[in-house]
PDB file of C-alpha atoms in Angstrom:
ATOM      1  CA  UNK H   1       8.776 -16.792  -7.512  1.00  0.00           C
ATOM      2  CA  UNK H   2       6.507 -20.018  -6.727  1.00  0.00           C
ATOM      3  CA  UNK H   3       3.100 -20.131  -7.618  1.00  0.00           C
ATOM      4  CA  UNK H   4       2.114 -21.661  -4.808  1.00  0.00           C
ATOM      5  CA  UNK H   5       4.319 -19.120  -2.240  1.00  0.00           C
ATOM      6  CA  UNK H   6       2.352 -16.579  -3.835  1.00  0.00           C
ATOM      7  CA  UNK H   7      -1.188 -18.327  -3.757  1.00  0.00           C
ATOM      8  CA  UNK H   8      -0.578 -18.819   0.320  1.00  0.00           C
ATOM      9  CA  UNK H   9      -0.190 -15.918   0.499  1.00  0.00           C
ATOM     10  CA  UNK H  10      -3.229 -14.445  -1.087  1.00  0.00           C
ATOM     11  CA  UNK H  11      -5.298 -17.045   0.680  1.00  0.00           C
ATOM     12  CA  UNK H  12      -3.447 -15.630   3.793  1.00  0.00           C
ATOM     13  CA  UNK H  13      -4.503 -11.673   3.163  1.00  0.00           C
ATOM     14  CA  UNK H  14      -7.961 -12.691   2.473  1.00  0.00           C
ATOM     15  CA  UNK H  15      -8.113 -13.618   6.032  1.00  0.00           C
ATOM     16  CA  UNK H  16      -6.620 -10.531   7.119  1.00  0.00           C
ATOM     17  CA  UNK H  17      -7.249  -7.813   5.343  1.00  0.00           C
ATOM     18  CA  UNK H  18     -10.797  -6.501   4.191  1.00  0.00           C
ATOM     19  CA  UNK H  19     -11.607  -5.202   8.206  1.00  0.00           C
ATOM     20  CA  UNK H  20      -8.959  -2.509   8.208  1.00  0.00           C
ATOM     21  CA  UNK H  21     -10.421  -1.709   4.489  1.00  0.00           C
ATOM     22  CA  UNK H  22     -13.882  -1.105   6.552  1.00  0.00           C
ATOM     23  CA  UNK H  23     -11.971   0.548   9.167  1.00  0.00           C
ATOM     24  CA  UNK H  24     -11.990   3.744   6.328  1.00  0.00           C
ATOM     25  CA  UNK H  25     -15.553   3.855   6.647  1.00  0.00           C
ATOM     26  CA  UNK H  26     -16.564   3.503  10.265  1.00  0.00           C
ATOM     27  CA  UNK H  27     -18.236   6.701  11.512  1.00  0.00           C
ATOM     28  CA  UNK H  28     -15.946   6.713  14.127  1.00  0.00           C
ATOM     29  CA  UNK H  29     -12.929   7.565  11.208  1.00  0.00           C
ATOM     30  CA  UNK H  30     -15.186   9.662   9.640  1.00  0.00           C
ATOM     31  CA  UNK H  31     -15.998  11.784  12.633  1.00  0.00           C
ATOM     32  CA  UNK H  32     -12.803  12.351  14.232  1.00  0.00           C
ATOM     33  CA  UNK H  33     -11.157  15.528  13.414  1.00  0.00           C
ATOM     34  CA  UNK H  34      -7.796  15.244  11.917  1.00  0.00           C
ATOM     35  CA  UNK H  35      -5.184  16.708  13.841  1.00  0.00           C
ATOM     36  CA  UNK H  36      -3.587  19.963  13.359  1.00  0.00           C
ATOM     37  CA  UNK H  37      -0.232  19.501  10.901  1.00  0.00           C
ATOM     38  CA  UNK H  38       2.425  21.113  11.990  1.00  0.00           C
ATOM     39  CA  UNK H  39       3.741  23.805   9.734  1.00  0.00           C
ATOM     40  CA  UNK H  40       7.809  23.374   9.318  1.00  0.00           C
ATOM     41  CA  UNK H  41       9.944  26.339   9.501  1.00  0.00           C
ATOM     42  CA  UNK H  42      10.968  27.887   6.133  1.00  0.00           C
ATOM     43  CA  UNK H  43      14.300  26.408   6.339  1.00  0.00           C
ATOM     44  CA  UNK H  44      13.217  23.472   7.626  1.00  0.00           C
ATOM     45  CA  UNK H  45      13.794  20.279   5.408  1.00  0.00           C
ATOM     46  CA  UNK H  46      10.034  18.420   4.866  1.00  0.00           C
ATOM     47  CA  UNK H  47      10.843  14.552   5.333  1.00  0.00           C
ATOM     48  CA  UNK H  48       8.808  11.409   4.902  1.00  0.00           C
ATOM     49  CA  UNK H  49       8.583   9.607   8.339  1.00  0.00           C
ATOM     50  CA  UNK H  50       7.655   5.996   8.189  1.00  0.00           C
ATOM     51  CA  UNK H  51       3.910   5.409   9.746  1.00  0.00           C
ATOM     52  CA  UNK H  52       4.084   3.626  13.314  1.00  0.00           C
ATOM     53  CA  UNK H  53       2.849  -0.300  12.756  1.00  0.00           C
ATOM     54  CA  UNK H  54      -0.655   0.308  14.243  1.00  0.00           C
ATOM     55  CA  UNK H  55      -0.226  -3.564  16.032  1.00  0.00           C
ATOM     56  CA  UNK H  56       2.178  -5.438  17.731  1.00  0.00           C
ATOM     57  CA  UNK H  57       4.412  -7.781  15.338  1.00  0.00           C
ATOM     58  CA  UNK H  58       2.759 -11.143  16.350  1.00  0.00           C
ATOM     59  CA  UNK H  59      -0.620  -9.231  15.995  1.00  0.00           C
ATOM     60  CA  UNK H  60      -1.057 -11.288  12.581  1.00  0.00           C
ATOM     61  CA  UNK H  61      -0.589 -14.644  13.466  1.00  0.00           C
ATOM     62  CA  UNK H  62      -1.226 -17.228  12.312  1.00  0.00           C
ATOM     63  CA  UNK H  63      -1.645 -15.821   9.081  1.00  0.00           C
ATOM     64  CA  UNK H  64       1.471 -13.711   8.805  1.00  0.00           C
ATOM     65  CA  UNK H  65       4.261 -14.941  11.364  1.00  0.00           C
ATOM     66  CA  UNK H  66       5.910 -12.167  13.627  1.00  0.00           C
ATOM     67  CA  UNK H  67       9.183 -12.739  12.024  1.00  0.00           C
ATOM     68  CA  UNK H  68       7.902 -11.735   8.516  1.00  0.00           C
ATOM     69  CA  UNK H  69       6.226  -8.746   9.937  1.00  0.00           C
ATOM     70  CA  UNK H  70       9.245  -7.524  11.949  1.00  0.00           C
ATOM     71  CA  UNK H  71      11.617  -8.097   9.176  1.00  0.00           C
ATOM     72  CA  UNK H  72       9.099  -6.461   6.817  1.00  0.00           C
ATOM     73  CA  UNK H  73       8.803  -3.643   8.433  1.00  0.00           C
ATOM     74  CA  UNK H  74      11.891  -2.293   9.825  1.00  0.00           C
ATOM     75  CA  UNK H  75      13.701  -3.162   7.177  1.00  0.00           C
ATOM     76  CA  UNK H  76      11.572  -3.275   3.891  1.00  0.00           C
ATOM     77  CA  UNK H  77       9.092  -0.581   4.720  1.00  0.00           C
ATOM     78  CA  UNK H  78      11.743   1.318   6.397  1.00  0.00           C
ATOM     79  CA  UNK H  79      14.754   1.772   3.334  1.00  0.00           C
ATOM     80  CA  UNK H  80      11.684   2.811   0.969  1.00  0.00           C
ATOM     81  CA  UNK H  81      10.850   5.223   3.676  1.00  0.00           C
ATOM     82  CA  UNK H  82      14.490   6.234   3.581  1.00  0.00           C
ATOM     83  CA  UNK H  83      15.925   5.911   0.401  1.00  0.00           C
ATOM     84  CA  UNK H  84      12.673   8.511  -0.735  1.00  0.00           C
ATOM     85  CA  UNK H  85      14.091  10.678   1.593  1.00  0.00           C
ATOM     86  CA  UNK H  86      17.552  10.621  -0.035  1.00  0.00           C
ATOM     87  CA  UNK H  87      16.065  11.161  -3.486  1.00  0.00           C
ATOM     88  CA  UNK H  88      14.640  14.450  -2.263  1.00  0.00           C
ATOM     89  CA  UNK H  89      17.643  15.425  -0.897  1.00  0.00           C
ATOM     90  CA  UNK H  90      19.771  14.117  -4.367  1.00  0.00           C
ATOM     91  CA  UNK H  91      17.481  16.329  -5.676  1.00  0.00           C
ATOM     92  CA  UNK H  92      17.599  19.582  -3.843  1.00  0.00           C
ATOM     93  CA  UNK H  93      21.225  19.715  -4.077  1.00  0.00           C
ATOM     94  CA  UNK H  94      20.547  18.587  -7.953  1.00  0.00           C
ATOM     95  CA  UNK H  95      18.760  21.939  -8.165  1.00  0.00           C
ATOM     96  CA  UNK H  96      20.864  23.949  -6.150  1.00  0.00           C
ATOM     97  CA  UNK H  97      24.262  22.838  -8.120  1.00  0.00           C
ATOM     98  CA  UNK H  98      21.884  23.491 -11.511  1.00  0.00           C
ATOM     99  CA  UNK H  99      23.407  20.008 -12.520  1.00  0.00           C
ATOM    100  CA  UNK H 100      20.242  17.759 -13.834  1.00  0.00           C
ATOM    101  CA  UNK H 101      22.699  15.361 -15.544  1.00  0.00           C
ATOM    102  CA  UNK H 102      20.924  12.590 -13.316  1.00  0.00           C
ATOM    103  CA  UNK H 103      17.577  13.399 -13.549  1.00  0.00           C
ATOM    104  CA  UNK H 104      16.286  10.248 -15.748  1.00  0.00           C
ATOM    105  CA  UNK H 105      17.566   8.269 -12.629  1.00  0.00           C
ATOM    106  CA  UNK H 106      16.635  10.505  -9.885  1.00  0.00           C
ATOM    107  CA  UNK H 107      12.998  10.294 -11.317  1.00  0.00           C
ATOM    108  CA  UNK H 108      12.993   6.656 -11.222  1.00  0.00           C
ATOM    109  CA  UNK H 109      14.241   6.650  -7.721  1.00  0.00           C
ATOM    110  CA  UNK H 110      11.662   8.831  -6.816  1.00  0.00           C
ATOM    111  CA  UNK H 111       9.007   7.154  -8.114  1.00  0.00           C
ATOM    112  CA  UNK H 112       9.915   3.432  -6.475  1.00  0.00           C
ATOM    113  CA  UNK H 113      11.069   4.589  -3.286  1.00  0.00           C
ATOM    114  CA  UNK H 114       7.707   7.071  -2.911  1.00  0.00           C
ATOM    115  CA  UNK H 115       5.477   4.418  -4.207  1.00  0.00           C
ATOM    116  CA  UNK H 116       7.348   2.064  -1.859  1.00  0.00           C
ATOM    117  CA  UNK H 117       7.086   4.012   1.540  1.00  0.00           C
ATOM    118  CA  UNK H 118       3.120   4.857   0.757  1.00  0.00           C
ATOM    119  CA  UNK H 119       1.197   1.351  -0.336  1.00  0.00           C
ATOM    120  CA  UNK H 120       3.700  -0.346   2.435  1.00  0.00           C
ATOM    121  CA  UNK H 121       2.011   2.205   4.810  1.00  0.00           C
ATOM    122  CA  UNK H 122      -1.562   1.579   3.637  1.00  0.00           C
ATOM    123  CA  UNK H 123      -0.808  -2.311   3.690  1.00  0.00           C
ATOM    124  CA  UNK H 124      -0.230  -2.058   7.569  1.00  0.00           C
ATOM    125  CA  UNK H 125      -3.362  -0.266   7.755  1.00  0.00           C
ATOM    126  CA  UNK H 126      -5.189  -2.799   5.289  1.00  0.00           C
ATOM    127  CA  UNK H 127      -4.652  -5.749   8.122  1.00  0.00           C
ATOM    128  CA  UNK H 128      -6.480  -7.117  11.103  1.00  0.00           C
ATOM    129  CA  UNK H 129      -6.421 -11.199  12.449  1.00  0.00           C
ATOM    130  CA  UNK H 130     -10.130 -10.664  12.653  1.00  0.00           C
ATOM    131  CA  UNK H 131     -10.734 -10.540   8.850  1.00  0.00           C
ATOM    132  CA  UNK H 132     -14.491  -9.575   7.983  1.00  0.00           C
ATOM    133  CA  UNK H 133     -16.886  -8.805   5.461  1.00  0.00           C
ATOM    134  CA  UNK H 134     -17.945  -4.758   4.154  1.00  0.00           C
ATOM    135  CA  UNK H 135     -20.822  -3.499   5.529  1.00  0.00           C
ATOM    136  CA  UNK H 136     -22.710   0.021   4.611  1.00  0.00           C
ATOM    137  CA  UNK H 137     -21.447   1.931   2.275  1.00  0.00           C
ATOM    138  CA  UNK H 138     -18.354  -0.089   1.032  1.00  0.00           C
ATOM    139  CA  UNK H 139     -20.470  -3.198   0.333  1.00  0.00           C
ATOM    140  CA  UNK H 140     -22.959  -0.786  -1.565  1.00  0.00           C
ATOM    141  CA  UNK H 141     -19.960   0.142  -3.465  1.00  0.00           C
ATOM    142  CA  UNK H 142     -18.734  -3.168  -3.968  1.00  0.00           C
ATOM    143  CA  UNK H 143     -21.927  -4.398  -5.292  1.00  0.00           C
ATOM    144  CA  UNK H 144     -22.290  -1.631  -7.690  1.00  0.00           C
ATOM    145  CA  UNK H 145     -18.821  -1.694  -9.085  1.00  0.00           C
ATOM    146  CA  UNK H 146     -18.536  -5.689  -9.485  1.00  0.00           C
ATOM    147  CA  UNK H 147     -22.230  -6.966  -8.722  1.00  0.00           C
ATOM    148  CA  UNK H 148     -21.038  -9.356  -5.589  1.00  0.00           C
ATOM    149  CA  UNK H 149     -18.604  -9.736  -3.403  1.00  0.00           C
ATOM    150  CA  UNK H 150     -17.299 -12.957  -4.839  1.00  0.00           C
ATOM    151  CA  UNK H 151     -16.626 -11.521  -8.280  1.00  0.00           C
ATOM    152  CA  UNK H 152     -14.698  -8.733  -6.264  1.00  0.00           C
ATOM    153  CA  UNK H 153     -12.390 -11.333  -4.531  1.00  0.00           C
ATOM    154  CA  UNK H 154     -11.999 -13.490  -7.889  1.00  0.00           C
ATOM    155  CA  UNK H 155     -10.849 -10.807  -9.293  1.00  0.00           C
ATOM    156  CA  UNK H 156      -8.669  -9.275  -7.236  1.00  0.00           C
ATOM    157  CA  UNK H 157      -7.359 -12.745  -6.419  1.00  0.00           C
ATOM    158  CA  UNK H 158      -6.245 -13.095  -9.945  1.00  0.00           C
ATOM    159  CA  UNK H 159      -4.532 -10.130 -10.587  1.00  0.00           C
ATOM    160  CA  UNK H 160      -2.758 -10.310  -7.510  1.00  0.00           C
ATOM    161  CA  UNK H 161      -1.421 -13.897  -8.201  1.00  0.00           C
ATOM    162  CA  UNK H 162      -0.840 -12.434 -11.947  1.00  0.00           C
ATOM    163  CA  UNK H 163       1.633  -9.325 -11.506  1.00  0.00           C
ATOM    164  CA  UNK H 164       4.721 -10.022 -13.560  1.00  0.00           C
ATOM    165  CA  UNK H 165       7.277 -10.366 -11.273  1.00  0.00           C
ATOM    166  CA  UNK H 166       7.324  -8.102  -8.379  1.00  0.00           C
ATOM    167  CA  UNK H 167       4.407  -5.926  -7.510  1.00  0.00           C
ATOM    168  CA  UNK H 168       0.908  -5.048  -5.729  1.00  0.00           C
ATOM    169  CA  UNK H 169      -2.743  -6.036  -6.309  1.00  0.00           C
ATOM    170  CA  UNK H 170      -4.845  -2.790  -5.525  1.00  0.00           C
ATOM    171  CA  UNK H 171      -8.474  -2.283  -4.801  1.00  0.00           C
ATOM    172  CA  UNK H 172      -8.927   1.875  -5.798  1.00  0.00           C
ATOM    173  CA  UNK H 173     -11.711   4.161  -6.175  1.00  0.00           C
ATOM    174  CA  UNK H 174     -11.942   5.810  -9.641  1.00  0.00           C
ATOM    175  CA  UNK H 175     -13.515   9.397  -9.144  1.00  0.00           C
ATOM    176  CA  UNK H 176     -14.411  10.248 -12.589  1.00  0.00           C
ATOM    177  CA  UNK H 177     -17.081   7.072 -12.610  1.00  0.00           C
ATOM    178  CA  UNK H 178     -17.529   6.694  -9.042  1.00  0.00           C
ATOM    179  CA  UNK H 179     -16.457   2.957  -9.075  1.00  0.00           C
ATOM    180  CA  UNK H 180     -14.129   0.718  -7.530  1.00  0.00           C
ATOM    181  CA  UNK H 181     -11.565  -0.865  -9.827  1.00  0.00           C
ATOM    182  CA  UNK H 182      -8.821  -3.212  -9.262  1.00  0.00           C
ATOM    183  CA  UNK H 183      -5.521  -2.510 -10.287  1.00  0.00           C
ATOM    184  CA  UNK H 184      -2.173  -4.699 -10.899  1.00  0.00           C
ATOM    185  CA  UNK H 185       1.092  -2.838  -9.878  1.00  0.00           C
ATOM    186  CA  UNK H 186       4.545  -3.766 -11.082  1.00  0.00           C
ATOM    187  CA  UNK H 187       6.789  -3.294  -8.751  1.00  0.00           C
ATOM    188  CA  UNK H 188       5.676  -0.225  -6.647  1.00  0.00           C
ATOM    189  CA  UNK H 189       5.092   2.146  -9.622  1.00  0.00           C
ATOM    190  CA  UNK H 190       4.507   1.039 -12.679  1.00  0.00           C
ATOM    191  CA  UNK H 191       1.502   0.274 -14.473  1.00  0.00           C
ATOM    192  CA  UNK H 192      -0.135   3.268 -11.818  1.00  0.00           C
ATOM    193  CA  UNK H 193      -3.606   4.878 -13.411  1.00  0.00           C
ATOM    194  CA  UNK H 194      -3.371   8.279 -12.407  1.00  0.00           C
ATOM    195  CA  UNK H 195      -6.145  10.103 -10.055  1.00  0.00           C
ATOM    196  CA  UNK H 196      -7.122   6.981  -8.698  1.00  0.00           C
ATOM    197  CA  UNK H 197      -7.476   6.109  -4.983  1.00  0.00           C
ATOM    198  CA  UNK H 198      -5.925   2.676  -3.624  1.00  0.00           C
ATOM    199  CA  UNK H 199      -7.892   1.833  -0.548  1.00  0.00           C
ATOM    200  CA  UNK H 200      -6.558  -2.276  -0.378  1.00  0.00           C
ATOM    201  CA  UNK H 201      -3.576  -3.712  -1.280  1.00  0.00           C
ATOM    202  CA  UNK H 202      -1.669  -6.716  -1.272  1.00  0.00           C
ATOM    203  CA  UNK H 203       1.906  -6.930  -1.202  1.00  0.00           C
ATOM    204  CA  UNK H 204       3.322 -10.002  -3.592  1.00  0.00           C
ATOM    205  CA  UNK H 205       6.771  -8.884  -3.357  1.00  0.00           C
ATOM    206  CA  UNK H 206       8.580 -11.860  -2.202  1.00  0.00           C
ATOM    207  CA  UNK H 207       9.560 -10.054   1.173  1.00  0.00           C
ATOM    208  CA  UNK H 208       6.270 -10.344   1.906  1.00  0.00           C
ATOM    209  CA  UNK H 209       5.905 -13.976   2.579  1.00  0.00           C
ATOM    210  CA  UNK H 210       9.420 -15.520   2.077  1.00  0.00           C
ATOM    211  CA  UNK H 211      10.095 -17.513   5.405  1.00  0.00           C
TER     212      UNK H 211
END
């Protein structure tokens, strides 16, 4: 991977990015009432189902081309979506045949392909052409956990541009101390600390930027 591919494309999400992070706390998301879920018959299999793209391909430009996000999406986003799905299945009928000879790779599956499908989904969410600044209670937090926004962005900057290989920089929200933290992620799973809540990400797979 080039260093400087990768540096775009950092300087890219940094114009992109931090206004859907605010979107998570306008009143407006806070006040709606979530709809009803639908409860699945017993015999009814319980799928993952890849999250519409809340804009229209080109909606990125000119940070992120429409070709990159098309090609992103249905494809990229779309086999982790599905290939989670098959693991579930691989392992029902695991279960069912009482055969776990597999399971060291089933796991493994399980664990890319679910961490795939869900920081792909909050990526999409992550991303407006408008860009911005926090306001309210995210800058509050922001300026608690890492003083000012700059040392925020420098550091989640740097461990985006510094994941070994493929992977994720994440902003999350650590419960037990009430802070914000930012995370590296090796390819979708690894390096994960658990309980934590990723609110931004940034995709440095190569698939992310690549043409």
């Amino acid at each position: 991977m080039e260093e400087c591919s990768r540096r775009d494309l950092l300087k890219n999400a940094a114009g992109v990015s931090m206004l859907g992070l605010l979107n998570l706390y306008t009143p407006a998301y806070a006040e709606e009432k979530p709809a009803e879920p639908k409860k699945p018959a017993a015999n009814e299999p319980i799928e993952c189902t890849q999250a519409p793209l809340p804009y229209a391909y080109d909606a990125l430009e000119p940070y992120i081309d429409k070709e990159t996000v098309e090609i992103h999406y249905t494809r990229h986003h779309a086999a982790y979506v599905k290939n989670f799905n098959s693991t579930l299945q691989r392992l029902d009928f695991a279960r069912t045949m009482k055969d776990m000879t597999f399971i060291k790779h089933w796991c493994k599956e399980l664990a890319f392909n679910g961490s795939g499908a869900m920081l792909h989904t909050l990526y999409w969410g992550n991303m407006s052409a408008q860009g911005g600044q926090p306001k309210g209670e995210l800058s509050e937090l922001i300026e608690k956990s890492f003083k000012k926004f700059e040392n925020f962005t420098d550091q989640f900057s740097a461990a985006a541009k510094t994941v070994e290989g493929s992977g994720w920089g994440i902003l999350a929200f650590e419960p037990c101390t009430k802070r914000l933290i930012v995370l590296q992620s090796e390819k979708h799973q690894d390096m994960a600390l658990w309980g934590t809540y990723p609110l931004l990400v940034c995709d440095v797979w190569e698939h992310a930027y690549y043409l």
